[in-house]
């Protein structure tokens, strides 16, 4: 199954907890604190890999989690860092954040990668809290939680040129003759149900990527046939190669270009970017005498509209070398004209903005303190532990929380909430 859009849930590893431990050795009285730090939680990366063709793996298993960091232990032993999780996706996958639709990265080259969720830092062990006034700290820091995100993976294939046309026109046959790809070929419409890619070797030094898009029919833009589900894969190609089945062209009326125009309308309705793309028009199956008989008239009709066309036979390969060269020439032409668009960098873009360490909000008779730093502090310590609580109180006092609360008119015994915790205020 070809899956080109999927929503996944990623979670980075939690940092390991710091350890509370004291050195105990024979003949060493009063060994000091020696609890080690927790290890870092694993990050989650998404990386483009040319061996991967679809996003099916993520459709089947959308929840992905990196390893947690190990807890610290005695003798100042630090916990093991959690292993990073590498999610391999096809080249051309666009990584978006579901929440606000921000594009994290366009993984348009093999090996390109992005970190989508950072692992939590490990907590500090108790020996880190030793000071002249706190000789034997009986508390340590907890590890930070790992980042969690809902991410949309949107695959838009990257091919230089795409073969489009009605079902049965011979697109897959052409792809199989021009490249080493082996798409299914058969004498019935909609044989191809998903896009295929192949590499066309022009000469020793030059090559381009060609894709075969499932057949389109009239009304595709409003859902007929396989609809326009696959048209997004043409958006990034430089050249459209429009294949017309020579057998299907009727020359008895004035409507020689009829089928060609029907498909053009479908493309134009999908997006204006397709309307502007360079196009090469190809009439296929020219090995058949009934097609050969019509060639002159077809050529005239298209020339009248100033459109050049190529006559080929995918089966006998007649006209294919010229077609390959023409596609290559047109790709090069487009590349020259293209203005390079700056793409999001492969590393997460971090925007720094000033955030106060905390803000105080009054909720009726109670006070709520909000702020990333202060909420993190609450989670990092076991506040049931008197020593840890004292340490926490010193920290928030240093941040200026107490002064700010007094300024807001707090009274002894009033309730203060930080995150999920509740405290009574006593100065
Ligand atoms: N005589 C002749 N038959 C051809 C030629 N190219 C393709 N065919 C035949 O046309 C039929 C359809 O070919 P496909 O390559 O499967 O066509 P397609 O455009 O990929 O069709 P869909 O995948 O259904 O959209 C097959 O029976 C081919 O053998 C050609 O150059 N000459
Ligand atoms: Mg096909």
GROMACS .gro file of C-alpha atoms in nm, residues 159-423:
model
  265
  159UNK     CA    1   1.101   1.363  -0.961
  160UNK     CA    2   1.242   1.584  -1.235
  161UNK     CA    3   0.973   1.482  -1.482
  162UNK     CA    4   0.636   1.306  -1.450
  163UNK     CA    5   0.446   1.094  -1.703
  164UNK     CA    6   0.076   1.175  -1.696
  165UNK     CA    7  -0.212   1.071  -1.917
  166UNK     CA    8  -0.536   0.876  -1.943
  167UNK     CA    9  -0.534   0.514  -1.822
  168UNK     CA   10  -0.386   0.270  -2.075
  169UNK     CA   11  -0.190   0.541  -2.262
  170UNK     CA   12   0.129   0.344  -2.200
  171UNK     CA   13   0.287   0.549  -1.921
  172UNK     CA   14   0.410   0.248  -1.726
  173UNK     CA   15   0.538   0.081  -2.042
  174UNK     CA   16   0.734   0.399  -2.117
  175UNK     CA   17   0.876   0.415  -1.765
  176UNK     CA   18   0.984   0.051  -1.786
  177UNK     CA   19   1.158   0.110  -2.120
  178UNK     CA   20   1.330   0.433  -2.015
  179UNK     CA   21   1.440   0.323  -1.667
  180UNK     CA   22   1.506   0.007  -1.468
  181UNK     CA   23   1.173   0.044  -1.284
  182UNK     CA   24   0.934  -0.250  -1.318
  183UNK     CA   25   0.580  -0.116  -1.287
  184UNK     CA   26   0.288  -0.346  -1.364
  185UNK     CA   27   0.169  -0.315  -1.724
  186UNK     CA   28  -0.167  -0.442  -1.848
  187UNK     CA   29  -0.433  -0.382  -2.102
  188UNK     CA   30  -0.693  -0.244  -1.862
  189UNK     CA   31  -0.742   0.101  -1.711
  190UNK     CA   32  -0.604   0.188  -1.366
  191UNK     CA   33  -0.334  -0.078  -1.369
  192UNK     CA   34  -0.106   0.161  -1.184
  193UNK     CA   35  -0.243   0.250  -0.843
  194UNK     CA   36   0.050   0.439  -0.698
  195UNK     CA   37   0.330   0.656  -0.835
  196UNK     CA   38   0.655   0.486  -0.939
  197UNK     CA   39   0.998   0.639  -0.977
  198UNK     CA   40   1.286   0.547  -1.206
  199UNK     CA   41   1.623   0.692  -1.306
  200UNK     CA   42   1.677   0.776  -1.675
  201UNK     CA   43   2.043   0.772  -1.783
  202UNK     CA   44   2.091   1.034  -2.056
  203UNK     CA   45   2.463   0.968  -2.098
  204UNK     CA   46   2.758   0.877  -1.876
  205UNK     CA   47   2.731   1.191  -1.669
  206UNK     CA   48   2.369   1.295  -1.683
  207UNK     CA   49   2.056   1.144  -1.543
  208UNK     CA   50   1.715   1.248  -1.423
  209UNK     CA   51   1.432   1.100  -1.218
  210UNK     CA   52   1.111   1.015  -1.397
  211UNK     CA   53   0.782   0.924  -1.229
  212UNK     CA   54   0.473   0.744  -1.352
  213UNK     CA   55   0.153   0.887  -1.203
  214UNK     CA   56  -0.165   0.673  -1.199
  215UNK     CA   57  -0.402   0.744  -1.490
  216UNK     CA   58  -0.629   1.049  -1.476
  217UNK     CA   59  -0.972   1.078  -1.630
  218UNK     CA   60  -1.224   1.351  -1.697
  219UNK     CA   61  -1.368   1.473  -1.369
  220UNK     CA   62  -1.058   1.366  -1.172
  221UNK     CA   63  -1.047   1.707  -1.003
  222UNK     CA   64  -1.392   1.633  -0.859
  223UNK     CA   65  -1.299   1.279  -0.758
  224UNK     CA   66  -1.365   1.058  -1.064
  225UNK     CA   67  -1.140   0.754  -1.113
  226UNK     CA   68  -0.852   0.769  -0.870
  227UNK     CA   69  -0.919   1.142  -0.838
  228UNK     CA   70  -0.644   1.391  -0.790
  229UNK     CA   71  -0.492   1.223  -0.489
  230UNK     CA   72  -0.165   1.176  -0.673
  231UNK     CA   73  -0.148   1.514  -0.840
  232UNK     CA   74   0.042   1.662  -0.547
  233UNK     CA   75   0.329   1.443  -0.659
  234UNK     CA   76   0.356   1.643  -0.980
  235UNK     CA   77   0.378   1.974  -0.797
  236UNK     CA   78   0.752   1.940  -0.747
  237UNK     CA   79   0.845   1.809  -1.092
  238UNK     CA   80   1.008   2.043  -1.337
  239UNK     CA   81   0.849   1.900  -1.650
  240UNK     CA   82   0.518   1.729  -1.726
  241UNK     CA   83   0.531   1.462  -1.998
  242UNK     CA   84   0.179   1.426  -2.126
  243UNK     CA   85   0.125   1.085  -2.288
  244UNK     CA   86  -0.160   1.045  -2.537
  245UNK     CA   87  -0.273   0.704  -2.660
  246UNK     CA   88  -0.249   0.726  -3.042
  247UNK     CA   89  -0.534   0.473  -3.073
  248UNK     CA   90  -0.770   0.700  -2.880
  249UNK     CA   91  -0.727   1.006  -3.102
  250UNK     CA   92  -1.015   1.043  -3.343
  251UNK     CA   93  -0.940   1.241  -3.658
  252UNK     CA   94  -1.287   1.228  -3.807
  253UNK     CA   95  -1.403   1.548  -3.643
  254UNK     CA   96  -1.230   1.873  -3.555
  255UNK     CA   97  -1.165   1.754  -3.207
  256UNK     CA   98  -0.823   1.595  -3.248
  257UNK     CA   99  -0.694   1.768  -2.936
  258UNK     CA  100  -1.007   1.678  -2.737
  259UNK     CA  101  -0.858   1.421  -2.499
  260UNK     CA  102  -0.548   1.628  -2.451
  261UNK     CA  103  -0.754   1.930  -2.354
  262UNK     CA  104  -0.977   1.738  -2.112
  263UNK     CA  105  -0.672   1.636  -1.911
  264UNK     CA  106  -0.516   1.981  -1.929
  265UNK     CA  107  -0.834   2.123  -1.777
  266UNK     CA  108  -0.814   1.876  -1.489
  267UNK     CA  109  -0.452   1.977  -1.421
  268UNK     CA  110  -0.526   2.348  -1.440
  269UNK     CA  111  -0.816   2.309  -1.200
  270UNK     CA  112  -0.594   2.135  -0.947
  271UNK     CA  113  -0.343   2.416  -0.918
  272UNK     CA  114  -0.214   2.714  -1.106
  273UNK     CA  115   0.140   2.587  -1.049
  274UNK     CA  116   0.066   2.291  -1.279
  275UNK     CA  117  -0.075   2.526  -1.539
  276UNK     CA  118   0.257   2.705  -1.567
  277UNK     CA  119   0.479   2.397  -1.579
  278UNK     CA  120   0.676   2.308  -1.890
  279UNK     CA  121   0.506   2.031  -2.083
  280UNK     CA  122   0.613   1.783  -2.348
  281UNK     CA  123   0.335   1.620  -2.548
  282UNK     CA  124   0.389   1.264  -2.665
  283UNK     CA  125   0.172   1.043  -2.886
  284UNK     CA  126   0.237   0.677  -2.803
  285UNK     CA  127   0.173   0.344  -2.980
  286UNK     CA  128   0.305   0.470  -3.315
  287UNK     CA  129   0.409   0.114  -3.406
  288UNK     CA  130   0.044   0.043  -3.487
  289UNK     CA  131  -0.057   0.112  -3.851
  290UNK     CA  132  -0.388   0.272  -3.745
  291UNK     CA  133  -0.191   0.527  -3.545
  292UNK     CA  134   0.065   0.583  -3.819
  293UNK     CA  135  -0.217   0.670  -4.059
  294UNK     CA  136  -0.327   0.954  -3.830
  295UNK     CA  137   0.014   1.103  -3.757
  296UNK     CA  138   0.014   1.376  -4.023
  297UNK     CA  139  -0.328   1.512  -3.920
  298UNK     CA  140  -0.244   1.499  -3.550
  299UNK     CA  141   0.079   1.687  -3.604
  300UNK     CA  142  -0.100   1.959  -3.802
  301UNK     CA  143  -0.373   2.004  -3.543
  302UNK     CA  144  -0.123   2.048  -3.258
  303UNK     CA  145   0.104   2.274  -3.465
  304UNK     CA  146  -0.193   2.499  -3.531
  305UNK     CA  147  -0.203   2.560  -3.157
  306UNK     CA  148   0.179   2.607  -3.161
  307UNK     CA  149   0.233   2.281  -2.974
  308UNK     CA  150   0.519   2.055  -3.064
  309UNK     CA  151   0.457   1.685  -3.028
  310UNK     CA  152   0.667   1.369  -3.018
  311UNK     CA  153   0.562   1.042  -3.178
  312UNK     CA  154   0.698   0.733  -3.005
  313UNK     CA  155   0.638   0.366  -2.957
  314UNK     CA  156   0.709   0.241  -2.611
  315UNK     CA  157   0.699  -0.119  -2.734
  316UNK     CA  158   0.954  -0.080  -3.018
  317UNK     CA  159   1.138   0.207  -2.842
  318UNK     CA  160   1.110   0.417  -3.157
  319UNK     CA  161   1.154   0.786  -3.076
  320UNK     CA  162   1.258   0.721  -2.715
  321UNK     CA  163   1.620   0.848  -2.737
  322UNK     CA  164   1.497   1.178  -2.884
  323UNK     CA  165   1.225   1.201  -2.618
  324UNK     CA  166   1.475   1.137  -2.338
  325UNK     CA  167   1.702   1.407  -2.473
  326UNK     CA  168   1.413   1.654  -2.505
  327UNK     CA  169   1.297   1.590  -2.146
  328UNK     CA  170   1.653   1.636  -2.022
  329UNK     CA  171   1.696   1.960  -2.219
  330UNK     CA  172   1.371   2.100  -2.081
  331UNK     CA  173   1.464   2.006  -1.722
  332UNK     CA  174   1.793   2.193  -1.762
  333UNK     CA  175   1.608   2.492  -1.903
  334UNK     CA  176   1.371   2.501  -1.605
  335UNK     CA  177   1.660   2.464  -1.361
  336UNK     CA  178   1.828   2.766  -1.514
  337UNK     CA  179   1.516   2.977  -1.478
  338UNK     CA  180   1.434   2.856  -1.127
  339UNK     CA  181   1.493   3.097  -0.845
  340UNK     CA  182   1.620   2.893  -0.552
  341UNK     CA  183   1.366   2.906  -0.272
  342UNK     CA  184   1.518   2.909   0.075
  343UNK     CA  185   1.395   2.596   0.248
  344UNK     CA  186   1.360   2.549   0.618
  345UNK     CA  187   1.690   2.433   0.758
  346UNK     CA  188   1.726   2.072   0.863
  347UNK     CA  189   1.773   2.166   1.224
  348UNK     CA  190   1.488   2.286   1.432
  349UNK     CA  191   1.447   2.659   1.406
  350UNK     CA  192   1.438   2.802   1.753
  351UNK     CA  193   1.298   3.149   1.798
  352UNK     CA  194   1.414   3.310   2.119
  353UNK     CA  195   1.169   3.541   2.282
  354UNK     CA  196   1.189   3.689   2.627
  355UNK     CA  197   0.972   3.513   2.879
  356UNK     CA  198   0.956   3.634   3.240
  357UNK     CA  199   1.051   3.354   3.483
  358UNK     CA  200   0.700   3.368   3.626
  359UNK     CA  201   0.371   3.559   3.619
  360UNK     CA  202   0.126   3.581   3.905
  361UNK     CA  203  -0.246   3.557   3.841
  362UNK     CA  204  -0.513   3.607   4.100
  363UNK     CA  205  -0.797   3.353   4.085
  364UNK     CA  206  -1.055   3.465   4.339
  365UNK     CA  207  -0.889   3.430   4.677
  366UNK     CA  208  -0.608   3.217   4.540
  367UNK     CA  209  -0.288   3.298   4.355
  368UNK     CA  210  -0.155   3.107   4.056
  369UNK     CA  211   0.209   3.130   3.947
  370UNK     CA  212   0.280   3.043   3.586
  371UNK     CA  213   0.606   3.020   3.395
  372UNK     CA  214   0.812   2.749   3.229
  373UNK     CA  215   1.104   2.779   3.469
  374UNK     CA  216   0.903   2.777   3.788
  375UNK     CA  217   0.671   2.495   3.676
  376UNK     CA  218   0.979   2.290   3.589
  377UNK     CA  219   1.123   2.351   3.937
  378UNK     CA  220   0.806   2.213   4.098
  379UNK     CA  221   0.835   1.890   3.900
  380UNK     CA  222   1.205   1.845   3.963
  381UNK     CA  223   1.196   1.793   4.338
  382UNK     CA  224   1.015   1.566   4.575
  383UNK     CA  225   0.851   1.831   4.792
  384UNK     CA  226   0.750   1.575   5.054
  385UNK     CA  227   1.118   1.563   5.139
  386UNK     CA  228   1.185   1.846   5.390
  387UNK     CA  229   1.536   1.912   5.260
  388UNK     CA  230   1.420   1.923   4.900
  389UNK     CA  231   1.134   2.153   4.999
  390UNK     CA  232   1.375   2.388   5.172
  391UNK     CA  233   1.600   2.393   4.866
  392UNK     CA  234   1.297   2.464   4.645
  393UNK     CA  235   1.188   2.749   4.873
  394UNK     CA  236   1.532   2.907   4.856
  395UNK     CA  237   1.525   2.882   4.477
  396UNK     CA  238   1.188   3.050   4.433
  397UNK     CA  239   1.278   3.315   4.684
  398UNK     CA  240   1.589   3.391   4.480
  399UNK     CA  241   1.368   3.429   4.174
  400UNK     CA  242   1.174   3.700   4.357
  401UNK     CA  243   0.846   3.511   4.388
  402UNK     CA  244   0.788   3.595   4.754
  403UNK     CA  245   0.840   3.968   4.704
  404UNK     CA  246   0.609   3.972   4.404
  405UNK     CA  247   0.337   3.787   4.597
  406UNK     CA  248   0.357   4.035   4.885
  407UNK     CA  249   0.329   4.318   4.636
  408UNK     CA  250   0.009   4.162   4.503
  409UNK     CA  251  -0.133   4.170   4.854
  410UNK     CA  252  -0.098   3.806   4.962
  411UNK     CA  253  -0.193   3.728   5.324
  412UNK     CA  254  -0.051   3.463   5.555
  413UNK     CA  255  -0.223   3.131   5.491
  414UNK     CA  256  -0.347   3.214   5.137
  415UNK     CA  257  -0.331   2.938   4.877
  416UNK     CA  258  -0.071   2.952   4.600
  417UNK     CA  259  -0.082   2.711   4.303
  418UNK     CA  260   0.212   2.623   4.079
  419UNK     CA  261   0.144   2.363   3.809
  420UNK     CA  262  -0.047   2.082   3.981
  421UNK     CA  263   0.086   2.163   4.330
  422UNK     CA  264  -0.079   2.367   4.601
  423UNK     CA  265   0.100   2.559   4.879
   0.00000   0.00000   0.00000
